[in-house]
PDB file of C-alpha atoms and ligand atoms in Angstrom:
ATOM      1  CA  UNK A 238      38.679   4.697 -20.064  1.00 88.00           C
ATOM      2  CA  UNK A 239      39.682   2.293 -17.581  1.00 92.00           C
ATOM      3  CA  UNK A 240      38.450  -1.158 -17.643  1.00 88.00           C
ATOM      4  CA  UNK A 241      37.351  -2.544 -14.685  1.00 87.00           C
ATOM      5  CA  UNK A 242      35.793  -5.961 -14.271  1.00 94.00           C
ATOM      6  CA  UNK A 243      32.927  -5.713 -14.440  1.00 96.00           C
ATOM      7  CA  UNK A 244      32.337  -1.237 -15.423  1.00 97.00           C
ATOM      8  CA  UNK A 245      34.067   0.853 -17.110  1.00 97.00           C
ATOM      9  CA  UNK A 246      34.578   4.121 -15.878  1.00 98.00           C
ATOM     10  CA  UNK A 247      35.763   7.801 -18.204  1.00 98.00           C
ATOM     11  CA  UNK A 248      36.368  11.115 -16.030  1.00 98.00           C
ATOM     12  CA  UNK A 249      34.295  14.312 -17.800  1.00 98.00           C
ATOM     13  CA  UNK A 250      36.088  17.294 -16.422  1.00 98.00           C
ATOM     14  CA  UNK A 251      34.355  16.945 -13.127  1.00 98.00           C
ATOM     15  CA  UNK A 252      32.272  14.274 -13.478  1.00 98.00           C
ATOM     16  CA  UNK A 253      33.281   9.794 -13.072  1.00 98.00           C
ATOM     17  CA  UNK A 254      30.945   8.337 -15.506  1.00 98.00           C
ATOM     18  CA  UNK A 255      30.329   4.600 -14.010  1.00 98.00           C
ATOM     19  CA  UNK A 256      28.580   2.127 -16.618  1.00 98.00           C
ATOM     20  CA  UNK A 257      27.947  -0.665 -15.786  1.00 98.00           C
ATOM     21  CA  UNK A 258      29.323  -3.559 -18.664  1.00 98.00           C
ATOM     22  CA  UNK A 259      27.260  -6.947 -18.022  1.00 97.00           C
ATOM     23  CA  UNK A 260      25.589  -7.007 -21.734  1.00 97.00           C
ATOM     24  CA  UNK A 261      25.405 -10.787 -22.056  1.00 97.00           C
ATOM     25  CA  UNK A 262      23.368 -10.135 -18.447  1.00 98.00           C
ATOM     26  CA  UNK A 263      21.550  -7.413 -19.413  1.00 98.00           C
ATOM     27  CA  UNK A 264      23.765  -5.423 -16.313  1.00 98.00           C
ATOM     28  CA  UNK A 265      22.627  -8.115 -13.820  1.00 98.00           C
ATOM     29  CA  UNK A 266      24.163  -6.597 -11.051  1.00 98.00           C
ATOM     30  CA  UNK A 267      26.161  -9.418  -9.253  1.00 97.00           C
ATOM     31  CA  UNK A 268      27.725  -9.002  -5.970  1.00 97.00           C
ATOM     32  CA  UNK A 269      30.921  -8.942  -7.420  1.00 97.00           C
ATOM     33  CA  UNK A 270      29.836  -6.627 -10.005  1.00 98.00           C
ATOM     34  CA  UNK A 271      28.341  -4.820  -6.763  1.00 98.00           C
ATOM     35  CA  UNK A 272      31.775  -3.811  -4.957  1.00 98.00           C
ATOM     36  CA  UNK A 273      33.360  -2.233  -7.990  1.00 98.00           C
ATOM     37  CA  UNK A 274      30.659   0.076  -8.582  1.00 98.00           C
ATOM     38  CA  UNK A 275      30.864   1.146  -5.280  1.00 98.00           C
ATOM     39  CA  UNK A 276      34.786   1.230  -5.510  1.00 98.00           C
ATOM     40  CA  UNK A 277      33.918   3.325  -7.933  1.00 98.00           C
ATOM     41  CA  UNK A 278      31.806   5.402  -6.644  1.00 98.00           C
ATOM     42  CA  UNK A 279      33.921   5.815  -3.473  1.00 98.00           C
ATOM     43  CA  UNK A 280      36.881   7.061  -5.825  1.00 98.00           C
ATOM     44  CA  UNK A 281      35.316   9.297  -7.066  1.00 98.00           C
ATOM     45  CA  UNK A 282      33.815  10.479  -4.162  1.00 97.00           C
ATOM     46  CA  UNK A 283      36.803  10.804  -2.395  1.00 97.00           C
ATOM     47  CA  UNK A 284      38.814  12.562  -5.879  1.00 97.00           C
ATOM     48  CA  UNK A 285      38.180  16.651  -5.082  1.00 95.00           C
ATOM     49  CA  UNK A 286      38.501  17.477  -9.231  1.00 96.00           C
ATOM     50  CA  UNK A 287      35.772  15.133  -9.185  1.00 98.00           C
ATOM     51  CA  UNK A 288      32.004  16.941  -8.214  1.00 98.00           C
ATOM     52  CA  UNK A 289      28.728  14.790  -9.563  1.00 98.00           C
ATOM     53  CA  UNK A 290      28.732  11.062 -10.755  1.00 98.00           C
ATOM     54  CA  UNK A 291      26.921   9.761 -13.312  1.00 98.00           C
ATOM     55  CA  UNK A 292      25.571   6.027 -13.445  1.00 99.00           C
ATOM     56  CA  UNK A 293      24.347   4.061 -17.261  1.00 98.00           C
ATOM     57  CA  UNK A 294      23.606   1.351 -18.196  1.00 98.00           C
ATOM     58  CA  UNK A 295      23.303   0.114 -21.722  1.00 98.00           C
ATOM     59  CA  UNK A 296      20.349   1.523 -24.538  1.00 98.00           C
ATOM     60  CA  UNK A 297      19.088  -1.614 -23.982  1.00 98.00           C
ATOM     61  CA  UNK A 298      19.256  -2.466 -20.142  1.00 98.00           C
ATOM     62  CA  UNK A 299      20.200   0.209 -17.257  1.00 98.00           C
ATOM     63  CA  UNK A 300      20.411  -3.442 -15.478  1.00 98.00           C
ATOM     64  CA  UNK A 301      17.804  -6.181 -15.153  1.00 98.00           C
ATOM     65  CA  UNK A 302      17.727  -6.900 -11.798  1.00 98.00           C
ATOM     66  CA  UNK A 303      19.505  -8.796  -9.114  1.00 98.00           C
ATOM     67  CA  UNK A 304      21.771 -11.254 -10.612  1.00 98.00           C
ATOM     68  CA  UNK A 305      18.887 -14.065  -9.948  1.00 98.00           C
ATOM     69  CA  UNK A 306      21.543 -16.909 -11.639  1.00 98.00           C
ATOM     70  CA  UNK A 307      24.191 -16.279  -8.609  1.00 98.00           C
ATOM     71  CA  UNK A 308      21.763 -16.304  -5.482  1.00 97.00           C
ATOM     72  CA  UNK A 309      19.455 -19.140  -6.922  1.00 97.00           C
ATOM     73  CA  UNK A 310      20.548 -21.466  -5.130  1.00 98.00           C
ATOM     74  CA  UNK A 311      21.618 -19.611  -1.897  1.00 98.00           C
ATOM     75  CA  UNK A 312      19.616 -20.849   1.279  1.00 98.00           C
ATOM     76  CA  UNK A 313      18.394 -17.731   4.400  1.00 98.00           C
ATOM     77  CA  UNK A 314      21.548 -19.152   6.424  1.00 98.00           C
ATOM     78  CA  UNK A 315      24.373 -17.706   3.722  1.00 97.00           C
ATOM     79  CA  UNK A 316      22.013 -14.713   2.606  1.00 98.00           C
ATOM     80  CA  UNK A 317      21.787 -13.751   5.941  1.00 98.00           C
ATOM     81  CA  UNK A 318      25.862 -14.220   7.187  1.00 98.00           C
ATOM     82  CA  UNK A 319      27.087 -12.638   4.309  1.00 97.00           C
ATOM     83  CA  UNK A 320      25.173 -10.241   4.769  1.00 97.00           C
ATOM     84  CA  UNK A 321      24.093  -9.381   0.995  1.00 97.00           C
ATOM     85  CA  UNK A 322      23.021  -6.993  -0.246  1.00 98.00           C
ATOM     86  CA  UNK A 323      24.638  -4.385   1.938  1.00 98.00           C
ATOM     87  CA  UNK A 324      27.482  -3.016  -0.580  1.00 98.00           C
ATOM     88  CA  UNK A 325      24.758  -1.215  -1.751  1.00 98.00           C
ATOM     89  CA  UNK A 326      23.861   0.578   1.800  1.00 98.00           C
ATOM     90  CA  UNK A 327      27.770   1.666   1.057  1.00 98.00           C
ATOM     91  CA  UNK A 328      26.801   3.107  -1.884  1.00 98.00           C
ATOM     92  CA  UNK A 329      24.314   5.295  -1.007  1.00 98.00           C
ATOM     93  CA  UNK A 330      26.368   6.318   2.199  1.00 97.00           C
ATOM     94  CA  UNK A 331      28.803   8.006  -1.092  1.00 98.00           C
ATOM     95  CA  UNK A 332      28.012  11.864  -0.274  1.00 97.00           C
ATOM     96  CA  UNK A 333      29.081  13.008  -4.105  1.00 98.00           C
ATOM     97  CA  UNK A 334      26.492  13.451  -5.586  1.00 98.00           C
ATOM     98  CA  UNK A 335      24.908  11.162  -8.375  1.00 98.00           C
ATOM     99  CA  UNK A 336      22.536  10.684 -11.713  1.00 99.00           C
ATOM    100  CA  UNK A 337      21.387   7.397 -12.800  1.00 99.00           C
ATOM    101  CA  UNK A 338      20.865   8.431 -16.294  1.00 99.00           C
ATOM    102  CA  UNK A 339      18.985   5.049 -17.060  1.00 99.00           C
ATOM    103  CA  UNK A 340      17.600   3.194 -20.372  1.00 98.00           C
ATOM    104  CA  UNK A 341      15.514   0.358 -21.126  1.00 98.00           C
ATOM    105  CA  UNK A 342      14.940  -2.388 -18.769  1.00 98.00           C
ATOM    106  CA  UNK A 343      15.524  -0.660 -14.720  1.00 99.00           C
ATOM    107  CA  UNK A 344      13.994  -3.814 -13.001  1.00 98.00           C
ATOM    108  CA  UNK A 345      14.659  -5.458  -9.827  1.00 98.00           C
ATOM    109  CA  UNK A 346      17.640  -4.571  -7.790  1.00 98.00           C
ATOM    110  CA  UNK A 347      18.258  -2.559 -10.586  1.00 98.00           C
ATOM    111  CA  UNK A 348      15.513  -0.244 -10.067  1.00 99.00           C
ATOM    112  CA  UNK A 349      16.674  -0.159  -7.006  1.00 98.00           C
ATOM    113  CA  UNK A 350      19.952   1.233  -7.795  1.00 98.00           C
ATOM    114  CA  UNK A 351      18.425   3.604  -9.596  1.00 99.00           C
ATOM    115  CA  UNK A 352      16.462   4.558  -6.820  1.00 98.00           C
ATOM    116  CA  UNK A 353      19.938   4.878  -4.840  1.00 98.00           C
ATOM    117  CA  UNK A 354      20.950   7.375  -7.491  1.00 98.00           C
ATOM    118  CA  UNK A 355      20.532  11.519  -6.269  1.00 98.00           C
ATOM    119  CA  UNK A 356      18.099  10.921  -9.646  1.00 98.00           C
ATOM    120  CA  UNK A 357      17.626   9.881 -11.938  1.00 98.00           C
ATOM    121  CA  UNK A 358      17.364  10.798 -16.040  1.00 99.00           C
ATOM    122  CA  UNK A 359      14.941   8.299 -18.097  1.00 98.00           C
ATOM    123  CA  UNK A 360      15.347   7.392 -21.987  1.00 98.00           C
ATOM    124  CA  UNK A 361      11.287   7.146 -23.162  1.00 98.00           C
ATOM    125  CA  UNK A 362      12.321   3.744 -23.813  1.00 98.00           C
ATOM    126  CA  UNK A 363      13.102   3.038 -20.027  1.00 98.00           C
ATOM    127  CA  UNK A 364      10.825   0.281 -17.584  1.00 98.00           C
ATOM    128  CA  UNK A 365      10.837   0.523 -14.133  1.00 98.00           C
ATOM    129  CA  UNK A 366       9.559  -2.548 -12.776  1.00 98.00           C
ATOM    130  CA  UNK A 367      10.416  -4.578  -8.851  1.00 98.00           C
ATOM    131  CA  UNK A 368       9.275  -8.235 -10.092  1.00 98.00           C
ATOM    132  CA  UNK A 369      10.739 -10.212  -7.471  1.00 98.00           C
ATOM    133  CA  UNK A 370       7.634 -11.934  -6.804  1.00 98.00           C
ATOM    134  CA  UNK A 371       6.986 -13.825  -9.873  1.00 98.00           C
ATOM    135  CA  UNK A 372      10.866 -15.232  -8.249  1.00 98.00           C
ATOM    136  CA  UNK A 373       9.170 -16.143  -4.647  1.00 98.00           C
ATOM    137  CA  UNK A 374      11.330 -12.935  -2.979  1.00 98.00           C
ATOM    138  CA  UNK A 375      10.127  -9.297  -2.646  1.00 98.00           C
ATOM    139  CA  UNK A 376      12.772  -6.404  -3.178  1.00 98.00           C
ATOM    140  CA  UNK A 377      15.850  -7.189  -1.350  1.00 98.00           C
ATOM    141  CA  UNK A 378      17.713  -3.728  -2.389  1.00 98.00           C
ATOM    142  CA  UNK A 379      16.086  -1.185  -0.603  1.00 98.00           C
ATOM    143  CA  UNK A 380      12.733  -0.689  -3.375  1.00 98.00           C
ATOM    144  CA  UNK A 381      10.067  -1.574  -1.120  1.00 98.00           C
ATOM    145  CA  UNK A 382      11.222   1.516   1.162  1.00 98.00           C
ATOM    146  CA  UNK A 383      12.863   4.302  -1.845  1.00 98.00           C
ATOM    147  CA  UNK A 384       9.639   3.474  -4.544  1.00 98.00           C
ATOM    148  CA  UNK A 385       7.132   4.159  -1.975  1.00 98.00           C
ATOM    149  CA  UNK A 386       8.514   7.302  -1.066  1.00 97.00           C
ATOM    150  CA  UNK A 387       8.919   8.405  -4.281  1.00 98.00           C
ATOM    151  CA  UNK A 388       5.892   7.356  -6.126  1.00 98.00           C
ATOM    152  CA  UNK A 389       3.473   6.667  -3.032  1.00 98.00           C
ATOM    153  CA  UNK A 390       1.507   3.783  -0.788  1.00 98.00           C
ATOM    154  CA  UNK A 391      -0.918   2.925  -4.467  1.00 98.00           C
ATOM    155  CA  UNK A 392       1.253   2.483  -6.993  1.00 98.00           C
ATOM    156  CA  UNK A 393       4.370   1.078  -5.533  1.00 98.00           C
ATOM    157  CA  UNK A 394       2.410  -1.328  -3.748  1.00 98.00           C
ATOM    158  CA  UNK A 395       0.350  -2.194  -7.241  1.00 98.00           C
ATOM    159  CA  UNK A 396       4.293  -2.200  -8.680  1.00 98.00           C
ATOM    160  CA  UNK A 397       5.714  -4.856  -5.816  1.00 98.00           C
ATOM    161  CA  UNK A 398       2.195  -6.888  -6.113  1.00 98.00           C
ATOM    162  CA  UNK A 399       1.949  -7.533  -9.170  1.00 98.00           C
ATOM    163  CA  UNK A 400       5.711  -7.094 -10.704  1.00 98.00           C
ATOM    164  CA  UNK A 401       3.709  -4.259 -13.286  1.00 98.00           C
ATOM    165  CA  UNK A 402       6.234  -2.792 -14.979  1.00 98.00           C
ATOM    166  CA  UNK A 403       6.386   1.031 -15.332  1.00 98.00           C
ATOM    167  CA  UNK A 404       7.352   2.834 -18.369  1.00 98.00           C
ATOM    168  CA  UNK A 405       9.352   6.818 -19.192  1.00 98.00           C
ATOM    169  CA  UNK A 406       6.174   8.810 -18.994  1.00 98.00           C
ATOM    170  CA  UNK A 407       4.292   7.373 -16.661  1.00 98.00           C
ATOM    171  CA  UNK A 408       7.586   7.216 -13.952  1.00 98.00           C
ATOM    172  CA  UNK A 409       7.658  11.259 -14.680  1.00 98.00           C
ATOM    173  CA  UNK A 410       4.271  11.927 -13.788  1.00 98.00           C
ATOM    174  CA  UNK A 411       5.285   9.211 -10.281  1.00 98.00           C
ATOM    175  CA  UNK A 412       7.418  11.374  -9.690  1.00 98.00           C
ATOM    176  CA  UNK A 413      10.009   8.989 -10.217  1.00 98.00           C
ATOM    177  CA  UNK A 414      12.582  10.317 -12.366  1.00 98.00           C
ATOM    178  CA  UNK A 415      13.250  13.723 -12.659  1.00 98.00           C
ATOM    179  CA  UNK A 416      12.971  14.028 -17.024  1.00 98.00           C
ATOM    180  CA  UNK A 417      12.814  12.396 -20.312  1.00 98.00           C
ATOM    181  CA  UNK A 418      15.081  12.272 -22.560  1.00 98.00           C
ATOM    182  CA  UNK A 419      14.983  10.403 -26.375  1.00 98.00           C
ATOM    183  CA  UNK A 420      17.824   7.430 -25.300  1.00 98.00           C
ATOM    184  CA  UNK A 421      20.053   8.931 -27.957  1.00 98.00           C
ATOM    185  CA  UNK A 422      20.591  11.722 -26.328  1.00 98.00           C
ATOM    186  CA  UNK A 423      20.051  10.681 -22.453  1.00 98.00           C
ATOM    187  CA  UNK A 424      24.147  10.229 -21.261  1.00 98.00           C
ATOM    188  CA  UNK A 425      24.944  13.655 -22.968  1.00 98.00           C
ATOM    189  CA  UNK A 426      22.089  15.274 -20.992  1.00 98.00           C
ATOM    190  CA  UNK A 427      23.057  13.709 -18.110  1.00 98.00           C
ATOM    191  CA  UNK A 428      26.621  14.133 -18.540  1.00 98.00           C
ATOM    192  CA  UNK A 429      25.684  17.733 -19.121  1.00 98.00           C
ATOM    193  CA  UNK A 430      23.597  18.143 -15.946  1.00 98.00           C
ATOM    194  CA  UNK A 431      26.265  16.677 -13.458  1.00 98.00           C
ATOM    195  CA  UNK A 432      28.147  19.309 -14.945  1.00 98.00           C
ATOM    196  CA  UNK A 433      26.447  21.777 -13.619  1.00 98.00           C
ATOM    197  CA  UNK A 434      26.339  20.219 -10.311  1.00 98.00           C
ATOM    198  CA  UNK A 435      30.416  19.588 -10.421  1.00 98.00           C
ATOM    199  CA  UNK A 436      30.152  23.212 -11.331  1.00 97.00           C
ATOM    200  CA  UNK A 437      29.073  24.474  -7.739  1.00 97.00           C
ATOM    201  CA  UNK A 438      30.597  23.590  -4.527  1.00 97.00           C
ATOM    202  CA  UNK A 439      31.614  20.496  -3.719  1.00 97.00           C
ATOM    203  CA  UNK A 440      30.661  20.386  -0.134  1.00 97.00           C
ATOM    204  CA  UNK A 441      27.716  22.890  -0.345  1.00 98.00           C
ATOM    205  CA  UNK A 442      26.312  20.680  -2.825  1.00 98.00           C
ATOM    206  CA  UNK A 443      27.434  17.473  -0.601  1.00 97.00           C
ATOM    207  CA  UNK A 444      25.376  19.866   2.672  1.00 98.00           C
ATOM    208  CA  UNK A 445      22.558  20.086   0.216  1.00 98.00           C
ATOM    209  CA  UNK A 446      21.633  16.703  -1.382  1.00 98.00           C
ATOM    210  CA  UNK A 447      23.041  15.191   3.269  1.00 97.00           C
ATOM    211  CA  UNK A 448      19.769  18.218   3.149  1.00 98.00           C
ATOM    212  CA  UNK A 449      16.627  16.536   1.190  1.00 98.00           C
ATOM    213  CA  UNK A 450      17.289  12.802   2.283  1.00 97.00           C
ATOM    214  CA  UNK A 451      17.317  14.038   5.366  1.00 97.00           C
ATOM    215  CA  UNK A 452      13.685  14.024   4.674  1.00 96.00           C
ATOM    216  CA  UNK A 453      13.950  10.694   3.788  1.00 94.00           C
ATOM    217  CA  UNK A 454      15.067   9.698   7.221  1.00 93.00           C
ATOM    218  CA  UNK A 455      13.381  12.031   9.871  1.00 96.00           C
ATOM    219  CA  UNK A 456      10.506  14.588  11.181  1.00 97.00           C
ATOM    220  CA  UNK A 457       9.691  17.384   9.877  1.00 97.00           C
ATOM    221  CA  UNK A 458      10.622  18.965  12.384  1.00 98.00           C
ATOM    222  CA  UNK A 459      14.754  17.022  12.708  1.00 98.00           C
ATOM    223  CA  UNK A 460      14.920  17.578   8.704  1.00 98.00           C
ATOM    224  CA  UNK A 461      14.206  21.378   9.755  1.00 98.00           C
ATOM    225  CA  UNK A 462      16.755  21.288  11.952  1.00 98.00           C
ATOM    226  CA  UNK A 463      19.104  19.621  10.223  1.00 97.00           C
ATOM    227  CA  UNK A 464      18.788  21.931   7.044  1.00 98.00           C
ATOM    228  CA  UNK A 465      19.786  24.951   8.967  1.00 98.00           C
ATOM    229  CA  UNK A 466      22.988  23.109  10.331  1.00 98.00           C
ATOM    230  CA  UNK A 467      23.978  22.215   6.637  1.00 98.00           C
ATOM    231  CA  UNK A 468      22.890  26.480   5.510  1.00 98.00           C
ATOM    232  CA  UNK A 469      25.012  27.393   9.268  1.00 98.00           C
ATOM    233  CA  UNK A 470      28.086  24.813   7.682  1.00 98.00           C
ATOM    234  CA  UNK A 471      27.722  26.764   4.563  1.00 98.00           C
ATOM    235  CA  UNK A 472      28.940  29.964   5.672  1.00 98.00           C
ATOM    236  CA  UNK A 473      31.922  28.685   6.965  1.00 97.00           C
ATOM    237  CA  UNK A 474      32.980  27.888   3.283  1.00 97.00           C
ATOM    238  CA  UNK A 475      34.121  30.459   1.260  1.00 97.00           C
ATOM    239  CA  UNK A 476      32.894  29.461  -1.285  1.00 98.00           C
ATOM    240  CA  UNK A 477      29.645  31.696   0.360  1.00 98.00           C
ATOM    241  CA  UNK A 478      31.750  34.236   0.894  1.00 98.00           C
ATOM    242  CA  UNK A 479      32.837  33.922  -2.848  1.00 97.00           C
ATOM    243  CA  UNK A 480      29.244  33.113  -4.539  1.00 98.00           C
ATOM    244  CA  UNK A 481      27.265  36.168  -2.668  1.00 98.00           C
ATOM    245  CA  UNK A 482      30.664  37.971  -3.240  1.00 98.00           C
ATOM    246  CA  UNK A 483      30.011  37.595  -6.634  1.00 98.00           C
ATOM    247  CA  UNK A 484      25.846  37.829  -6.856  1.00 98.00           C
ATOM    248  CA  UNK A 485      26.255  41.471  -5.362  1.00 98.00           C
ATOM    249  CA  UNK A 486      29.291  42.261  -8.526  1.00 98.00           C
ATOM    250  CA  UNK A 487      27.135  40.614 -10.975  1.00 98.00           C
ATOM    251  CA  UNK A 488      29.753  38.220 -11.935  1.00 97.00           C
ATOM    252  CA  UNK A 489      30.100  34.248 -12.246  1.00 96.00           C
ATOM    253  CA  UNK A 490      31.458  32.519  -8.872  1.00 97.00           C
ATOM    254  CA  UNK A 491      33.733  31.227  -9.407  1.00 96.00           C
ATOM    255  CA  UNK A 492      34.305  28.792  -6.496  1.00 97.00           C
ATOM    256  CA  UNK A 493      37.166  27.732  -4.645  1.00 94.00           C
ATOM    257  CA  UNK A 494      35.623  23.525  -4.043  1.00 92.00           C
ATOM    258  CA  UNK A 495      35.167  22.769  -7.617  1.00 88.00           C
TER     259      UNK A 495
HETATM  260  N1  LIG B  44      19.415 -12.112 -13.813  1.00 90.42           N
HETATM  261  C1  LIG B  44      20.539 -12.745 -14.186  1.00 90.42           C
HETATM  262  N2  LIG B  44      20.516 -12.934 -15.411  1.00 90.42           N
HETATM  263  C2  LIG B  44      20.141 -12.232 -16.259  1.00 90.42           C
HETATM  264  C3  LIG B  44      18.907 -11.840 -16.124  1.00 90.42           C
HETATM  265  C4  LIG B  44      18.722 -10.985 -14.268  1.00 90.42           C
HETATM  266  N3  LIG B  44      18.245 -10.797 -13.270  1.00 90.42           N
HETATM  267  N4  LIG B  44      18.481 -10.695 -16.662  1.00 90.42           N
HETATM  268  C5  LIG B  44      18.805 -11.188 -17.120  1.00 90.42           C
HETATM  269  N5  LIG B  44      19.741 -12.242 -17.434  1.00 90.42           N
HETATM  270  C6  LIG B  44      20.320 -12.552 -18.304  1.00 90.42           C
HETATM  271  C7  LIG B  44      19.323 -14.090 -19.316  1.00 90.42           C
HETATM  272  O1  LIG B  44      19.241 -15.053 -18.194  1.00 90.42           O
HETATM  273  C8  LIG B  44      19.925 -13.628 -20.512  1.00 90.42           C
HETATM  274  O2  LIG B  44      21.114 -14.799 -20.226  1.00 90.42           O
HETATM  275  P1  LIG B  44      21.299 -15.794 -21.108  1.00 90.42           P
HETATM  276  O3  LIG B  44      21.496 -15.421 -22.229  1.00 90.42           O
HETATM  277  O4  LIG B  44      22.338 -16.448 -20.432  1.00 90.42           O
HETATM  278  O5  LIG B  44      19.999 -16.856 -21.197  1.00 90.42           O
HETATM  279  C9  LIG B  44      19.889 -12.747 -21.173  1.00 90.42           C
HETATM  280  O6  LIG B  44      20.942 -11.847 -19.779  1.00 90.42           O
HETATM  281  C10 LIG B  44      19.278 -12.118 -21.952  1.00 90.42           C
HETATM  282  O7  LIG B  44      17.580 -11.846 -21.310  1.00 90.42           O
HETATM  283  P2  LIG B  44      17.496 -12.088 -21.933  1.00 90.42           P
HETATM  284  O8  LIG B  44      16.827 -13.176 -22.738  1.00 90.42           O
HETATM  285  O9  LIG B  44      15.853 -12.889 -21.298  1.00 90.42           O
HETATM  286  O10 LIG B  44      16.401 -10.710 -22.856  1.00 90.42           O
HETATM  287  P3  LIG B  44      14.771 -11.093 -23.169  1.00 90.42           P
HETATM  288  O11 LIG B  44      15.282  -9.125 -23.903  1.00 90.42           O
HETATM  289  O12 LIG B  44      14.485 -11.862 -23.916  1.00 90.42           O
HETATM  290  O13 LIG B  44      13.761 -10.042 -21.478  1.00 90.42           O
HETATM  291  C11 LIG B  44      14.168  -8.972 -19.740  1.00 90.42           C
HETATM  292  C12 LIG B  44      14.312  -8.991 -20.952  1.00 90.42           C
HETATM  293  C13 LIG B  44      12.419  -8.980 -19.463  1.00 90.42           C
HETATM  294  C14 LIG B  44      14.615  -8.005 -18.453  1.00 90.42           C
HETATM  295  C15 LIG B  44      14.252 -10.207 -18.819  1.00 90.42           C
HETATM  296  O14 LIG B  44      15.766 -10.767 -19.269  1.00 90.42           O
HETATM  297  C16 LIG B  44      14.009 -10.736 -17.363  1.00 90.42           C
HETATM  298  O15 LIG B  44      12.968 -11.079 -16.988  1.00 90.42           O
HETATM  299  N6  LIG B  44      14.617 -10.887 -15.980  1.00 90.42           N
HETATM  300  C17 LIG B  44      15.081 -10.678 -15.387  1.00 90.42           C
HETATM  301  C18 LIG B  44      14.190  -9.691 -14.324  1.00 90.42           C
HETATM  302  C19 LIG B  44      13.697  -9.402 -13.104  1.00 90.42           C
HETATM  303  O16 LIG B  44      13.400 -11.106 -12.388  1.00 90.42           O
HETATM  304  N7  LIG B  44      14.965  -9.240 -11.979  1.00 90.42           N
HETATM  305  C20 LIG B  44      14.611  -9.183 -11.266  1.00 90.42           C
HETATM  306  C21 LIG B  44      15.747 -10.064 -10.251  1.00 90.42           C
HETATM  307  S1  LIG B  44      15.845 -10.559  -8.711  1.00 90.42           S
HETATM  308  C22 LIG B  44      16.040  -8.918  -7.715  1.00 90.42           C
HETATM  309  O17 LIG B  44      16.498  -7.924  -8.355  1.00 90.42           O
HETATM  310  C23 LIG B  44      16.341  -9.672  -6.165  1.00 90.42           C
HETATM  311  C24 LIG B  44      16.412  -7.651  -5.610  1.00 90.42           C
HETATM  312  O18 LIG B  44      15.745  -7.222  -5.080  1.00 90.42           O
HETATM  313  C25 LIG B  44      17.948  -7.109  -5.493  1.00 90.42           C
END
């Protein structure tokens, strides 16, 4: 385990684990914390020995939002000139697949960080919400866009306009989370799921992530073109040859790039 000042990181085989570690503030996401998370994610991304990542908080809080105390007195010009929150756009550009393992509060920036990950596995006690409106602001880390794409206009609009919090079961039914698991087995489950991804070819997993993400960025026709380019690129890897040979020979694939 490596102790940074606001996070902890660990390597579990080919899975990189980032643990938010600011329990006294329910993992409120300060600017410094954002930069630590980004640096850790980039280090894992650059490491060929890592094929997937998990980001998690505590059983009480994944993260209770951006750090309200840090922002409270800022002026609009300060926010604008420092490009506040842009660190999270950088995190969304990390190419290695990332799972958010969410227990407890995932509010405001916490919900938004979970949605920046490629998918969410939620503990049965997870609570998702965008309560910024109660503070006189709106989401700022992509929540109005990613939540709407994830669960549709009606529910997203209700949550953003009222600050209503959604429990894990509703979040799964709405399509915000991939799966709900008991809180005690959350991390184990997320690490096992990440290990499955990390057992695949890393470049192919990156191409797959890019293709799915294209569905949120572009038209259907353009997205299909990007997917097609992606699968053609897969055929340039040794891992495609190995994967298809292994199928024909009825054995497990031994991917080179994992
Ligand atoms: N920022 C800064 N500190 C926070 C925080 C936040 N987002 N959330 C919690 N904390 C701090 C509290 O101030 C408290 O610190 P002190 O002990 O020093 O007072 C500590 O964490 C524990 O919190 P509570 O005592 O409030 O714990 P609780 O169990 O009674 O309530 C909670 C939990 C319902 C999550 C409550 O803490 C809460 O409502 N937090 C704020 C949620 C929120 O509004 N998030 C949105 C933030 S704005 C944002 O995220 C903007 C964006 O889009 C990027």
